[in-house]
Tab-separated table of C-alpha atoms in Angstrom:
chain	number	residue	atom	x	y	z
A	146	UNK	CA	-9.826	135.355	-9.433
A	147	UNK	CA	-12.929	133.286	-10.369
A	148	UNK	CA	-16.211	135.235	-10.139
A	149	UNK	CA	-14.372	138.371	-8.975
A	150	UNK	CA	-16.577	140.506	-11.223
A	151	UNK	CA	-20.377	139.988	-11.382
A	152	UNK	CA	-21.484	138.447	-14.677
A	153	UNK	CA	-23.821	140.406	-16.958
A	154	UNK	CA	-25.008	137.424	-19.032
A	155	UNK	CA	-25.811	133.840	-17.962
A	156	UNK	CA	-22.818	131.501	-18.157
A	157	UNK	CA	-24.556	129.025	-20.501
A	158	UNK	CA	-25.341	131.863	-22.933
A	159	UNK	CA	-21.741	133.093	-22.787
A	160	UNK	CA	-20.420	129.583	-23.497
A	161	UNK	CA	-22.806	129.134	-26.463
A	162	UNK	CA	-21.674	132.451	-27.953
A	163	UNK	CA	-18.014	131.488	-27.582
A	164	UNK	CA	-18.672	128.214	-29.422
A	165	UNK	CA	-20.447	130.088	-32.220
A	166	UNK	CA	-17.572	132.585	-32.518
A	167	UNK	CA	-15.069	129.744	-32.689
A	168	UNK	CA	-17.169	127.977	-35.307
A	169	UNK	CA	-17.426	131.118	-37.440
A	170	UNK	CA	-13.696	131.686	-37.112
A	171	UNK	CA	-13.096	128.280	-38.707
A	172	UNK	CA	-15.289	129.151	-41.710
A	173	UNK	CA	-12.816	130.764	-44.138
A	174	UNK	CA	-13.956	133.855	-46.056
A	175	UNK	CA	-17.569	133.582	-44.860
A	176	UNK	CA	-17.673	137.301	-44.130
A	177	UNK	CA	-16.025	138.677	-47.239
A	178	UNK	CA	-17.816	136.741	-49.972
A	179	UNK	CA	-19.956	138.865	-52.280
A	180	UNK	CA	-22.439	136.006	-52.617
A	181	UNK	CA	-24.163	134.894	-49.420
A	182	UNK	CA	-23.699	131.202	-48.658
A	183	UNK	CA	-26.659	130.127	-46.544
A	184	UNK	CA	-25.101	126.866	-45.334
A	185	UNK	CA	-21.938	128.451	-43.934
A	186	UNK	CA	-21.044	126.880	-40.517
A	187	UNK	CA	-23.739	124.208	-41.061
A	188	UNK	CA	-22.255	122.278	-44.009
A	189	UNK	CA	-19.688	119.529	-43.366
A	190	UNK	CA	-17.746	117.195	-45.601
A	191	UNK	CA	-19.093	113.644	-45.368
A	192	UNK	CA	-15.629	112.202	-46.054
A	193	UNK	CA	-13.407	113.983	-43.545
A	194	UNK	CA	-15.856	115.936	-41.361
A	195	UNK	CA	-14.303	119.346	-42.098
A	196	UNK	CA	-16.390	122.443	-42.715
A	197	UNK	CA	-17.269	123.231	-46.317
A	198	UNK	CA	-17.232	126.863	-47.294
A	199	UNK	CA	-18.231	128.962	-50.261
A	200	UNK	CA	-16.000	129.708	-53.212
A	201	UNK	CA	-16.472	131.147	-56.670
A	202	UNK	CA	-14.799	130.780	-60.016
A	203	UNK	CA	-15.011	132.452	-63.416
A	204	UNK	CA	-15.194	130.495	-66.661
A	205	UNK	CA	-13.561	131.426	-69.968
A	206	UNK	CA	-16.826	133.058	-71.016
A	207	UNK	CA	-16.747	135.338	-67.981
A	208	UNK	CA	-19.593	133.627	-66.141
A	209	UNK	CA	-19.165	133.320	-62.381
A	210	UNK	CA	-19.918	129.989	-60.682
A	211	UNK	CA	-20.578	129.590	-56.960
A	212	UNK	CA	-19.990	126.357	-55.079
A	213	UNK	CA	-19.099	124.784	-51.733
A	214	UNK	CA	-15.669	123.258	-51.173
A	215	UNK	CA	-14.210	121.154	-48.354
A	216	UNK	CA	-11.692	123.061	-46.219
A	217	UNK	CA	-9.276	120.116	-46.227
A	218	UNK	CA	-9.361	119.972	-50.028
A	219	UNK	CA	-8.572	123.674	-50.128
A	220	UNK	CA	-5.682	123.200	-47.692
A	221	UNK	CA	-4.463	120.069	-49.508
A	222	UNK	CA	-4.818	117.870	-46.433
A	223	UNK	CA	-5.673	114.650	-48.229
A	224	UNK	CA	-9.457	114.901	-48.713
A	225	UNK	CA	-10.731	114.433	-52.270
A	226	UNK	CA	-14.343	115.560	-51.785
A	227	UNK	CA	-15.790	117.039	-54.949
A	228	UNK	CA	-17.184	120.547	-54.973
A	229	UNK	CA	-20.931	121.031	-55.246
A	230	UNK	CA	-22.947	123.803	-56.835
A	231	UNK	CA	-24.166	126.324	-54.270
A	232	UNK	CA	-27.657	126.927	-55.671
A	233	UNK	CA	-28.341	123.236	-56.268
A	234	UNK	CA	-27.434	122.241	-52.711
A	235	UNK	CA	-29.216	125.161	-51.046
A	236	UNK	CA	-32.336	124.501	-53.139
A	237	UNK	CA	-32.267	120.869	-52.009
A	238	UNK	CA	-31.959	121.767	-48.314
A	239	UNK	CA	-34.678	124.433	-48.513
A	240	UNK	CA	-36.995	122.059	-50.378
A	241	UNK	CA	-36.549	119.307	-47.770
A	242	UNK	CA	-37.064	121.823	-44.966
A	243	UNK	CA	-40.335	122.956	-46.533
A	244	UNK	CA	-41.426	119.302	-46.732
A	245	UNK	CA	-40.605	118.946	-43.047
A	246	UNK	CA	-42.780	121.827	-41.866
A	247	UNK	CA	-45.671	120.767	-44.110
A	248	UNK	CA	-45.857	117.467	-42.202
A	249	UNK	CA	-48.440	117.704	-39.396
A	250	UNK	CA	-46.866	114.758	-37.570
A	251	UNK	CA	-43.527	116.598	-37.442
A	252	UNK	CA	-45.193	119.760	-36.126
A	253	UNK	CA	-46.911	117.682	-33.416
A	254	UNK	CA	-43.565	116.153	-32.433
A	255	UNK	CA	-41.848	119.547	-32.218
A	256	UNK	CA	-44.711	121.010	-30.167
A	257	UNK	CA	-44.467	118.088	-27.730
A	258	UNK	CA	-40.705	118.571	-27.416
A	259	UNK	CA	-41.097	122.305	-26.762
A	260	UNK	CA	-43.683	121.724	-24.037
A	261	UNK	CA	-41.473	119.114	-22.375
A	262	UNK	CA	-38.439	121.396	-22.636
A	263	UNK	CA	-40.293	124.242	-20.951
A	264	UNK	CA	-41.043	121.961	-17.994
A	265	UNK	CA	-37.412	120.867	-17.776
A	266	UNK	CA	-35.929	124.370	-18.031
A	267	UNK	CA	-38.166	126.157	-15.517
A	268	UNK	CA	-37.853	124.396	-12.171
A	269	UNK	CA	-38.701	127.468	-10.084
A	270	UNK	CA	-42.298	127.920	-11.209
A	271	UNK	CA	-43.383	124.285	-10.584
A	272	UNK	CA	-41.786	124.489	-7.118
A	273	UNK	CA	-43.640	127.721	-6.290
A	274	UNK	CA	-46.922	126.307	-7.567
A	275	UNK	CA	-46.424	123.205	-5.415
A	276	UNK	CA	-45.849	125.416	-2.370
A	277	UNK	CA	-49.002	127.363	-3.246
A	278	UNK	CA	-51.087	124.171	-3.327
A	279	UNK	CA	-49.732	123.143	0.084
A	280	UNK	CA	-50.504	126.581	1.543
A	281	UNK	CA	-54.031	126.566	0.095
A	282	UNK	CA	-54.628	123.112	1.590
A	283	UNK	CA	-53.373	124.414	4.948
A	284	UNK	CA	-55.721	127.399	4.795
A	285	UNK	CA	-58.619	125.110	3.891
A	286	UNK	CA	-57.838	122.869	6.889
A	287	UNK	CA	-57.659	125.874	9.232
A	288	UNK	CA	-61.014	127.185	7.983
A	289	UNK	CA	-62.586	123.746	8.451
A	290	UNK	CA	-61.233	123.622	11.995
A	291	UNK	CA	-62.645	127.090	12.769
A	292	UNK	CA	-66.040	126.106	11.352
A	293	UNK	CA	-65.954	123.049	13.595
A	294	UNK	CA	-65.551	125.337	16.597
A	295	UNK	CA	-61.803	124.941	17.104
A	296	UNK	CA	-60.782	128.604	17.428
A	297	UNK	CA	-57.703	129.330	19.540
A	298	UNK	CA	-54.914	131.884	19.430
A	299	UNK	CA	-52.641	129.328	17.782
A	300	UNK	CA	-55.123	128.445	15.005
A	301	UNK	CA	-55.733	132.137	14.332
A	302	UNK	CA	-51.999	132.867	14.239
A	303	UNK	CA	-51.397	129.877	11.980
A	304	UNK	CA	-54.128	131.041	9.585
A	305	UNK	CA	-52.670	134.549	9.408
A	306	UNK	CA	-49.213	133.158	8.606
A	307	UNK	CA	-50.623	130.926	5.868
A	308	UNK	CA	-52.556	133.821	4.335
A	309	UNK	CA	-49.421	136.019	4.366
A	310	UNK	CA	-47.436	133.202	2.753
A	311	UNK	CA	-50.172	132.809	0.146
A	312	UNK	CA	-49.927	136.484	-0.836
A	313	UNK	CA	-46.138	136.285	-1.038
A	314	UNK	CA	-46.317	133.206	-3.258
A	315	UNK	CA	-48.876	134.900	-5.530
A	316	UNK	CA	-46.413	137.749	-6.125
A	317	UNK	CA	-43.455	135.426	-6.726
A	318	UNK	CA	-45.455	133.260	-9.151
A	319	UNK	CA	-46.628	136.341	-11.061
A	320	UNK	CA	-43.045	137.656	-11.259
A	321	UNK	CA	-41.786	134.293	-12.498
A	322	UNK	CA	-44.475	134.084	-15.192
A	323	UNK	CA	-43.640	137.593	-16.387
A	324	UNK	CA	-39.895	136.918	-16.442
A	325	UNK	CA	-40.254	133.519	-18.113
A	326	UNK	CA	-43.608	133.320	-19.886
A	327	UNK	CA	-44.792	129.836	-20.699
A	328	UNK	CA	-46.032	129.221	-24.224
A	329	UNK	CA	-49.164	127.214	-24.757
A	330	UNK	CA	-49.389	124.383	-27.292
A	331	UNK	CA	-51.556	126.561	-29.537
A	332	UNK	CA	-49.006	129.384	-29.452
A	333	UNK	CA	-46.129	127.066	-30.385
A	334	UNK	CA	-48.172	125.424	-33.142
A	335	UNK	CA	-49.213	128.808	-34.551
A	336	UNK	CA	-45.596	129.992	-34.603
A	337	UNK	CA	-44.408	126.833	-36.394
A	338	UNK	CA	-47.180	126.763	-38.993
A	339	UNK	CA	-46.405	130.367	-39.987
A	340	UNK	CA	-43.249	129.055	-41.680
A	341	UNK	CA	-45.460	127.249	-44.180
A	342	UNK	CA	-46.304	130.613	-45.715
A	343	UNK	CA	-42.673	131.461	-46.491
A	344	UNK	CA	-41.660	131.639	-50.136
A	345	UNK	CA	-38.642	129.352	-50.769
A	346	UNK	CA	-37.647	131.582	-53.696
A	347	UNK	CA	-37.195	134.674	-51.516
A	348	UNK	CA	-33.658	134.982	-50.162
A	349	UNK	CA	-34.615	136.193	-46.681
A	350	UNK	CA	-37.231	133.431	-46.365
A	351	UNK	CA	-34.678	130.782	-47.385
A	352	UNK	CA	-32.276	132.081	-44.766
A	353	UNK	CA	-34.988	132.007	-42.078
A	354	UNK	CA	-35.904	128.404	-42.895
A	355	UNK	CA	-32.303	127.198	-42.753
A	356	UNK	CA	-31.372	129.123	-39.592
A	357	UNK	CA	-34.495	127.978	-37.738
A	358	UNK	CA	-34.759	124.309	-38.672
A	359	UNK	CA	-31.420	123.059	-40.037
A	360	UNK	CA	-28.788	122.005	-37.519
A	361	UNK	CA	-26.170	120.502	-39.841
A	362	UNK	CA	-25.747	119.137	-43.359
A	363	UNK	CA	-23.249	116.367	-44.195
A	364	UNK	CA	-22.407	116.111	-47.881
A	365	UNK	CA	-21.156	112.842	-49.355
A	366	UNK	CA	-20.440	111.961	-52.978
A	367	UNK	CA	-23.603	109.874	-53.222
A	368	UNK	CA	-25.991	111.391	-50.653
A	369	UNK	CA	-26.842	114.328	-48.402
A	370	UNK	CA	-27.587	113.921	-44.681
A	371	UNK	CA	-29.675	116.759	-43.222
A	372	UNK	CA	-29.982	117.041	-39.444
A	373	UNK	CA	-32.918	119.183	-38.303
A	374	UNK	CA	-33.331	120.951	-34.972
A	375	UNK	CA	-35.623	118.449	-33.294
A	376	UNK	CA	-35.373	114.960	-31.844
A	377	UNK	CA	-35.033	112.240	-34.514
A	378	UNK	CA	-35.035	114.971	-37.170
A	379	UNK	CA	-32.629	113.372	-39.641
A	380	UNK	CA	-33.233	113.042	-43.370
A	381	UNK	CA	-30.973	111.241	-45.857
A	382	UNK	CA	-31.404	111.896	-49.583
A	383	UNK	CA	-29.402	109.898	-52.108
A	384	UNK	CA	-28.478	111.478	-55.416
A	385	UNK	CA	-29.905	108.458	-57.242
A	386	UNK	CA	-33.314	109.290	-55.739
A	387	UNK	CA	-33.016	112.868	-56.928
A	388	UNK	CA	-32.007	111.797	-60.430
A	389	UNK	CA	-34.872	109.277	-60.630
A	390	UNK	CA	-37.350	111.923	-59.475
A	391	UNK	CA	-36.181	114.519	-61.991
A	392	UNK	CA	-35.699	112.201	-64.983
A	393	UNK	CA	-39.405	111.600	-65.850
A	394	UNK	CA	-39.918	115.343	-65.994
A	395	UNK	CA	-37.201	115.652	-68.574
A	396	UNK	CA	-35.086	117.900	-66.383
A	397	UNK	CA	-32.243	115.498	-65.706
A	398	UNK	CA	-30.094	115.741	-62.588
A	399	UNK	CA	-28.100	118.832	-61.683
A	400	UNK	CA	-25.273	116.469	-60.802
A	401	UNK	CA	-24.733	115.884	-64.489
A	402	UNK	CA	-24.058	119.593	-64.956
A	403	UNK	CA	-21.239	119.867	-62.418
A	404	UNK	CA	-18.025	121.368	-63.717
A	405	UNK	CA	-14.866	119.237	-63.338
């Protein structure tokens, strides 16, 4: 029977959790790997669209290598996407995320989106505030009429009703603000700029950056497409660009070090 039992969480939250559980279920071995793979459930194969998950292998010398592999390659379903080194790819994503949050224009765009989203999500508070303005205007009109000498039982009764409605609205507005506090632009900006102080070499900081800002990563043989958690937040990095950037420093490209 639909709605036979009262819900204890909002339906949209329940649906989002179910999607996350289903997504995690389709990420093989994500919970039993000794090494933590930060891009699990966010990394997709650019060739077939399947999830890529973490794997490890041991060389003849006993050294363990960690990498990401396409699920369809693992299951022999026709995809030929090459594996990619775990640390190299995670370093790339973290580095690009740090570049993102260092950009003042990006922070401004995210702040604007958050403020707009708050207005869209909370429809009750604007409605109550509109009612309050109408009641205050009504009280002002009644007071003007009384000052002009128009004092009858009906005007007095009307004024008392408006004042009672005003007090009720004050309580409801206060309750709504407590239940769903609205963040100011300065608060949102302060929260975002705190991420600039994170150390990309610290594991917990890397995880925070990826979980907060990265929506999805699509890995191709020649480029990486990073989708961030804000409107128009898409960044494409070609491997040729990475190689050209590293070559003058004498470091070479990590791509040249990939195992077969």
